[in-house]
Amino acid sequence: MNHSSDALLAGQPRIRATGTGVQSTIPQRSGWAVPLLLMGIVLPSGLQVLIAGAKLTPTRISLILLLLPALARLLQPARRLLLSDGLAGTFALAMVGAAGYAAGPQSAFSAVAEALDFVAAYFVARAFVLEPPAVQQFIRLVKVFTAIAVCAAVADVLTGRWIVRDAMAALMSQPEAFVDDGTSSEDGVRVGLRRAIATFDHPILYGVFCSLAAAIVLFSATSAIKRLSWACLCLFGGLLSLSSAAVMGMVLVMSSYAYDRLLCRFPWRWPLFWTGAGMFLVAVTAVTNNPLSWLLSHATIEPQTGFYRLMIWDAVSAQVWQSPLTGAGFVTFGYYLLDRTVDSVWLVTSLHYGVPVTILLIVLNLSAMLPVRGHRPTDIQRGFTVACMVFLFTGLTVHFWNYMWTFWGVCIGVRASLREWQMLGGQDEQF
């Protein structure tokens, strides 16, 4: 069989476990799969085509092309299916089923699109980002694309305009998707500066992405100079968004990395960390009258922003509990707090699909991070674990959509693949 490097499936792994680890019988490359999976970082979602009413972005087209080859690769005898794989498939079916049951076929169609963006991204990452060369290619591209995004963000601030977004609005003739009057501190200008958006759909999404990139590159860089350089670049880029979520994410990443390095000689440091985090949440719940109010008010730069988000939580929660098992689907409520400004991925998921689907999303994240008996987590595994935790925590005050929703599925998929690599007997030092 000819394994051309130009083919989409180049480098399809044929893995066999041996007493000394995992061996591959062909060149360990993922071809164009990883670039296609990550190109949404630099190609804005405004670059899209409409086919039969469906919006197809470059990322969504790539996922459609890669999904079946990814599933075929995962089902090879040499691969090992994980708990997270079953949970991801269940998550997609539950999304479509709940939305269709609550609001009919059109709602189910919208759920299919969201499931494709997230779950297909998970399976493509699971299939193609397994062996060390593919993981290293993934990290290199994250670095390159992050640098491009930060450059675009700098241009936003210096010019006072969203350069990429304005260009897409003119190119695709969709001005209604890019309207901004510059008067809203949340969406346009804050402290007299244009909030950077780069190639993303919102300053908050761009800022959180910078913190995610910091987690990946900090735990994968091979030298102190590289770690410092990339950390500074991601921090600088995130601050350009003028977003409290970006600051919160960056604090989580930097503190996690510092904690890991300061206690690197102690294998019990991460069990202690998670125990401490759990005790902190218990303490907040026991001491404060309203734990959620305390968390939201202390997780934002401006107190009024926290109180506004608390008002959103109160309004949306009341609607969620009217149909907690299946949600309301994709419908219009006629109330702006429900129709436009739900700033929490947990609220949006519960509103559309119900509380069980939200719990399933949390369990999917945690299942990808399960330890492998006889192995300690590698630095790269810790980086993707921290990235997933940033998604989980910032999701209290951020709703992820378009490419950031896809990138979440990608990060979970890569973390699960790193776990599979250890289960197959792969050598950790190869990373």
mmCIF file with all atom_site columns, C-alpha atoms in Angstrom, residues 194-295:
data_model
loop_
_atom_site.group_PDB
_atom_site.id
_atom_site.type_symbol
_atom_site.label_atom_id
_atom_site.label_alt_id
_atom_site.label_comp_id
_atom_site.label_asym_id
_atom_site.label_entity_id
_atom_site.label_seq_id
_atom_site.pdbx_PDB_ins_code
_atom_site.Cartn_x
_atom_site.Cartn_y
_atom_site.Cartn_z
_atom_site.occupancy
_atom_site.B_iso_or_equiv
_atom_site.pdbx_formal_charge
_atom_site.auth_seq_id
_atom_site.auth_comp_id
_atom_site.auth_asym_id
_atom_site.auth_atom_id
_atom_site.pdbx_PDB_model_num
ATOM 1   C CA . ARG A 1 194 ? -10.401 48.742 21.496 1.00 0.00 ? 194 ARG A CA 1
ATOM 2   C CA . ARG A 1 195 ? -10.620 45.245 22.954 1.00 0.00 ? 195 ARG A CA 1
ATOM 3   C CA . ALA A 1 196 ? -8.630  42.837 20.789 1.00 0.00 ? 196 ALA A CA 1
ATOM 4   C CA . ILE A 1 197 ? -10.541 40.092 19.037 1.00 0.00 ? 197 ILE A CA 1
ATOM 5   C CA . ALA A 1 198 ? -7.932  38.845 16.509 1.00 0.00 ? 198 ALA A CA 1
ATOM 6   C CA . THR A 1 199 ? -9.523  36.057 14.426 1.00 0.00 ? 199 THR A CA 1
ATOM 7   C CA . PHE A 1 200 ? -12.117 35.023 17.033 1.00 0.00 ? 200 PHE A CA 1
ATOM 8   C CA . ASP A 1 201 ? -15.785 35.887 17.483 1.00 0.00 ? 201 ASP A CA 1
ATOM 9   C CA . HIS A 1 202 ? -15.480 37.861 20.712 1.00 0.00 ? 202 HIS A CA 1
ATOM 10  C CA . PRO A 1 203 ? -12.704 39.458 22.813 1.00 0.00 ? 203 PRO A CA 1
ATOM 11  C CA . ILE A 1 204 ? -13.480 37.058 25.663 1.00 0.00 ? 204 ILE A CA 1
ATOM 12  C CA . LEU A 1 205 ? -13.031 34.015 23.423 1.00 0.00 ? 205 LEU A CA 1
ATOM 13  C CA . TYR A 1 206 ? -9.731  35.327 22.126 1.00 0.00 ? 206 TYR A CA 1
ATOM 14  C CA . GLY A 1 207 ? -8.509  36.096 25.653 1.00 0.00 ? 207 GLY A CA 1
ATOM 15  C CA . VAL A 1 208 ? -9.416  32.648 26.974 1.00 0.00 ? 208 VAL A CA 1
ATOM 16  C CA . PHE A 1 209 ? -7.714  31.024 23.981 1.00 0.00 ? 209 PHE A CA 1
ATOM 17  C CA . CYS A 1 210 ? -4.465  32.779 24.919 1.00 0.00 ? 210 CYS A CA 1
ATOM 18  C CA . SER A 1 211 ? -4.631  31.215 28.378 1.00 0.00 ? 211 SER A CA 1
ATOM 19  C CA . LEU A 1 212 ? -5.262  27.786 26.833 1.00 0.00 ? 212 LEU A CA 1
ATOM 20  C CA . ALA A 1 213 ? -2.303  28.205 24.494 1.00 0.00 ? 213 ALA A CA 1
ATOM 21  C CA . ALA A 1 214 ? -0.183  29.187 27.504 1.00 0.00 ? 214 ALA A CA 1
ATOM 22  C CA . ALA A 1 215 ? -1.093  25.930 29.254 1.00 0.00 ? 215 ALA A CA 1
ATOM 23  C CA . ILE A 1 216 ? -0.133  23.850 26.225 1.00 0.00 ? 216 ILE A CA 1
ATOM 24  C CA . VAL A 1 217 ? 3.172   25.567 25.461 1.00 0.00 ? 217 VAL A CA 1
ATOM 25  C CA . LEU A 1 218 ? 4.303   26.043 29.076 1.00 0.00 ? 218 LEU A CA 1
ATOM 26  C CA . PHE A 1 219 ? 4.121   22.348 29.840 1.00 0.00 ? 219 PHE A CA 1
ATOM 27  C CA . SER A 1 220 ? 5.663   21.307 26.510 1.00 0.00 ? 220 SER A CA 1
ATOM 28  C CA . ALA A 1 221 ? 8.535   23.757 26.013 1.00 0.00 ? 221 ALA A CA 1
ATOM 29  C CA . THR A 1 222 ? 11.967  22.172 26.316 1.00 0.00 ? 222 THR A CA 1
ATOM 30  C CA . SER A 1 223 ? 13.899  25.100 27.785 1.00 0.00 ? 223 SER A CA 1
ATOM 31  C CA . ALA A 1 224 ? 13.358  27.847 30.350 1.00 0.00 ? 224 ALA A CA 1
ATOM 32  C CA . ILE A 1 225 ? 13.888  30.575 27.736 1.00 0.00 ? 225 ILE A CA 1
ATOM 33  C CA . LYS A 1 226 ? 11.229  29.110 25.452 1.00 0.00 ? 226 LYS A CA 1
ATOM 34  C CA . ARG A 1 227 ? 8.799   28.694 28.331 1.00 0.00 ? 227 ARG A CA 1
ATOM 35  C CA . LEU A 1 228 ? 9.325   32.291 29.455 1.00 0.00 ? 228 LEU A CA 1
ATOM 36  C CA . SER A 1 229 ? 9.032   33.660 25.911 1.00 0.00 ? 229 SER A CA 1
ATOM 37  C CA . TRP A 1 230 ? 5.809   31.839 25.092 1.00 0.00 ? 230 TRP A CA 1
ATOM 38  C CA . ALA A 1 231 ? 4.298   32.563 28.485 1.00 0.00 ? 231 ALA A CA 1
ATOM 39  C CA . CYS A 1 232 ? 4.978   36.279 28.043 1.00 0.00 ? 232 CYS A CA 1
ATOM 40  C CA . LEU A 1 233 ? 3.548   36.252 24.511 1.00 0.00 ? 233 LEU A CA 1
ATOM 41  C CA . CYS A 1 234 ? 0.355   34.491 25.617 1.00 0.00 ? 234 CYS A CA 1
ATOM 42  C CA . LEU A 1 235 ? 0.002   36.752 28.659 1.00 0.00 ? 235 LEU A CA 1
ATOM 43  C CA . PHE A 1 236 ? 0.480   39.865 26.553 1.00 0.00 ? 236 PHE A CA 1
ATOM 44  C CA . GLY A 1 237 ? -1.987  38.621 23.949 1.00 0.00 ? 237 GLY A CA 1
ATOM 45  C CA . GLY A 1 238 ? -4.576  37.723 26.559 1.00 0.00 ? 238 GLY A CA 1
ATOM 46  C CA . LEU A 1 239 ? -4.352  41.112 28.249 1.00 0.00 ? 239 LEU A CA 1
ATOM 47  C CA . LEU A 1 240 ? -5.121  42.813 24.933 1.00 0.00 ? 240 LEU A CA 1
ATOM 48  C CA . SER A 1 241 ? -8.639  41.358 25.169 1.00 0.00 ? 241 SER A CA 1
ATOM 49  C CA . LEU A 1 242 ? -9.265  43.338 28.388 1.00 0.00 ? 242 LEU A CA 1
ATOM 50  C CA . SER A 1 243 ? -11.245 40.367 29.655 1.00 0.00 ? 243 SER A CA 1
ATOM 51  C CA . SER A 1 244 ? -11.539 39.133 33.220 1.00 0.00 ? 244 SER A CA 1
ATOM 52  C CA . ALA A 1 245 ? -12.017 35.585 31.901 1.00 0.00 ? 245 ALA A CA 1
ATOM 53  C CA . ALA A 1 246 ? -8.640  35.793 30.161 1.00 0.00 ? 246 ALA A CA 1
ATOM 54  C CA . VAL A 1 247 ? -6.989  36.985 33.375 1.00 0.00 ? 247 VAL A CA 1
ATOM 55  C CA . MET A 1 248 ? -8.717  34.242 35.360 1.00 0.00 ? 248 MET A CA 1
ATOM 56  C CA . GLY A 1 249 ? -7.576  31.608 32.870 1.00 0.00 ? 249 GLY A CA 1
ATOM 57  C CA . MET A 1 250 ? -4.017  32.908 32.846 1.00 0.00 ? 250 MET A CA 1
ATOM 58  C CA . VAL A 1 251 ? -3.877  32.915 36.656 1.00 0.00 ? 251 VAL A CA 1
ATOM 59  C CA . LEU A 1 252 ? -5.048  29.302 36.694 1.00 0.00 ? 252 LEU A CA 1
ATOM 60  C CA . VAL A 1 253 ? -2.397  28.308 34.154 1.00 0.00 ? 253 VAL A CA 1
ATOM 61  C CA . MET A 1 254 ? 0.506   30.181 35.725 1.00 0.00 ? 254 MET A CA 1
ATOM 62  C CA . SER A 1 255 ? -0.320  29.116 39.277 1.00 0.00 ? 255 SER A CA 1
ATOM 63  C CA . SER A 1 256 ? -0.730  25.475 38.193 1.00 0.00 ? 256 SER A CA 1
ATOM 64  C CA . TYR A 1 257 ? 2.611   25.536 36.395 1.00 0.00 ? 257 TYR A CA 1
ATOM 65  C CA . ALA A 1 258 ? 4.395   27.215 39.324 1.00 0.00 ? 258 ALA A CA 1
ATOM 66  C CA . TYR A 1 259 ? 2.865   24.730 41.754 1.00 0.00 ? 259 TYR A CA 1
ATOM 67  C CA . ASP A 1 260 ? 3.949   21.792 39.594 1.00 0.00 ? 260 ASP A CA 1
ATOM 68  C CA . ARG A 1 261 ? 7.527   23.017 39.307 1.00 0.00 ? 261 ARG A CA 1
ATOM 69  C CA . LEU A 1 262 ? 7.973   24.029 42.944 1.00 0.00 ? 262 LEU A CA 1
ATOM 70  C CA . LEU A 1 263 ? 6.809   20.622 44.175 1.00 0.00 ? 263 LEU A CA 1
ATOM 71  C CA . CYS A 1 264 ? 8.145   18.553 41.276 1.00 0.00 ? 264 CYS A CA 1
ATOM 72  C CA . ARG A 1 265 ? 9.931   16.134 43.626 1.00 0.00 ? 265 ARG A CA 1
ATOM 73  C CA . PHE A 1 266 ? 6.732   15.137 45.378 1.00 0.00 ? 266 PHE A CA 1
ATOM 74  C CA . PRO A 1 267 ? 4.512   12.675 43.470 1.00 0.00 ? 267 PRO A CA 1
ATOM 75  C CA . TRP A 1 268 ? 1.561   13.458 45.742 1.00 0.00 ? 268 TRP A CA 1
ATOM 76  C CA . ARG A 1 269 ? 1.414   17.133 44.706 1.00 0.00 ? 269 ARG A CA 1
ATOM 77  C CA . TRP A 1 270 ? -1.504  16.805 42.283 1.00 0.00 ? 270 TRP A CA 1
ATOM 78  C CA . PRO A 1 271 ? -3.716  14.656 44.532 1.00 0.00 ? 271 PRO A CA 1
ATOM 79  C CA . LEU A 1 272 ? -3.056  17.295 47.192 1.00 0.00 ? 272 LEU A CA 1
ATOM 80  C CA . PHE A 1 273 ? -3.933  20.041 44.712 1.00 0.00 ? 273 PHE A CA 1
ATOM 81  C CA . TRP A 1 274 ? -7.301  18.526 43.784 1.00 0.00 ? 274 TRP A CA 1
ATOM 82  C CA . THR A 1 275 ? -8.070  17.820 47.430 1.00 0.00 ? 275 THR A CA 1
ATOM 83  C CA . GLY A 1 276 ? -7.288  21.437 48.287 1.00 0.00 ? 276 GLY A CA 1
ATOM 84  C CA . ALA A 1 277 ? -9.463  22.705 45.436 1.00 0.00 ? 277 ALA A CA 1
ATOM 85  C CA . GLY A 1 278 ? -12.345 20.570 46.641 1.00 0.00 ? 278 GLY A CA 1
ATOM 86  C CA . MET A 1 279 ? -11.914 21.782 50.217 1.00 0.00 ? 279 MET A CA 1
ATOM 87  C CA . PHE A 1 280 ? -11.897 25.383 48.964 1.00 0.00 ? 280 PHE A CA 1
ATOM 88  C CA . LEU A 1 281 ? -15.221 24.910 47.202 1.00 0.00 ? 281 LEU A CA 1
ATOM 89  C CA . VAL A 1 282 ? -16.671 23.251 50.292 1.00 0.00 ? 282 VAL A CA 1
ATOM 90  C CA . ALA A 1 283 ? -15.459 26.154 52.435 1.00 0.00 ? 283 ALA A CA 1
ATOM 91  C CA . VAL A 1 284 ? -16.971 28.745 50.084 1.00 0.00 ? 284 VAL A CA 1
ATOM 92  C CA . THR A 1 285 ? -20.256 26.836 50.134 1.00 0.00 ? 285 THR A CA 1
ATOM 93  C CA . ALA A 1 286 ? -20.259 26.590 53.938 1.00 0.00 ? 286 ALA A CA 1
ATOM 94  C CA . VAL A 1 287 ? -19.176 30.155 54.758 1.00 0.00 ? 287 VAL A CA 1
ATOM 95  C CA . THR A 1 288 ? -21.022 32.264 52.171 1.00 0.00 ? 288 THR A CA 1
ATOM 96  C CA . ASN A 1 289 ? -24.767 32.682 51.871 1.00 0.00 ? 289 ASN A CA 1
ATOM 97  C CA . ASN A 1 290 ? -24.584 32.466 48.073 1.00 0.00 ? 290 ASN A CA 1
ATOM 98  C CA . PRO A 1 291 ? -21.490 30.561 46.847 1.00 0.00 ? 291 PRO A CA 1
ATOM 99  C CA . LEU A 1 292 ? -22.222 31.267 43.188 1.00 0.00 ? 292 LEU A CA 1
ATOM 100 C CA . SER A 1 293 ? -22.545 34.984 43.854 1.00 0.00 ? 293 SER A CA 1
ATOM 101 C CA . TRP A 1 294 ? -19.195 34.967 45.660 1.00 0.00 ? 294 TRP A CA 1
ATOM 102 C CA . LEU A 1 295 ? -17.448 33.088 42.837 1.00 0.00 ? 295 LEU A CA 1
#
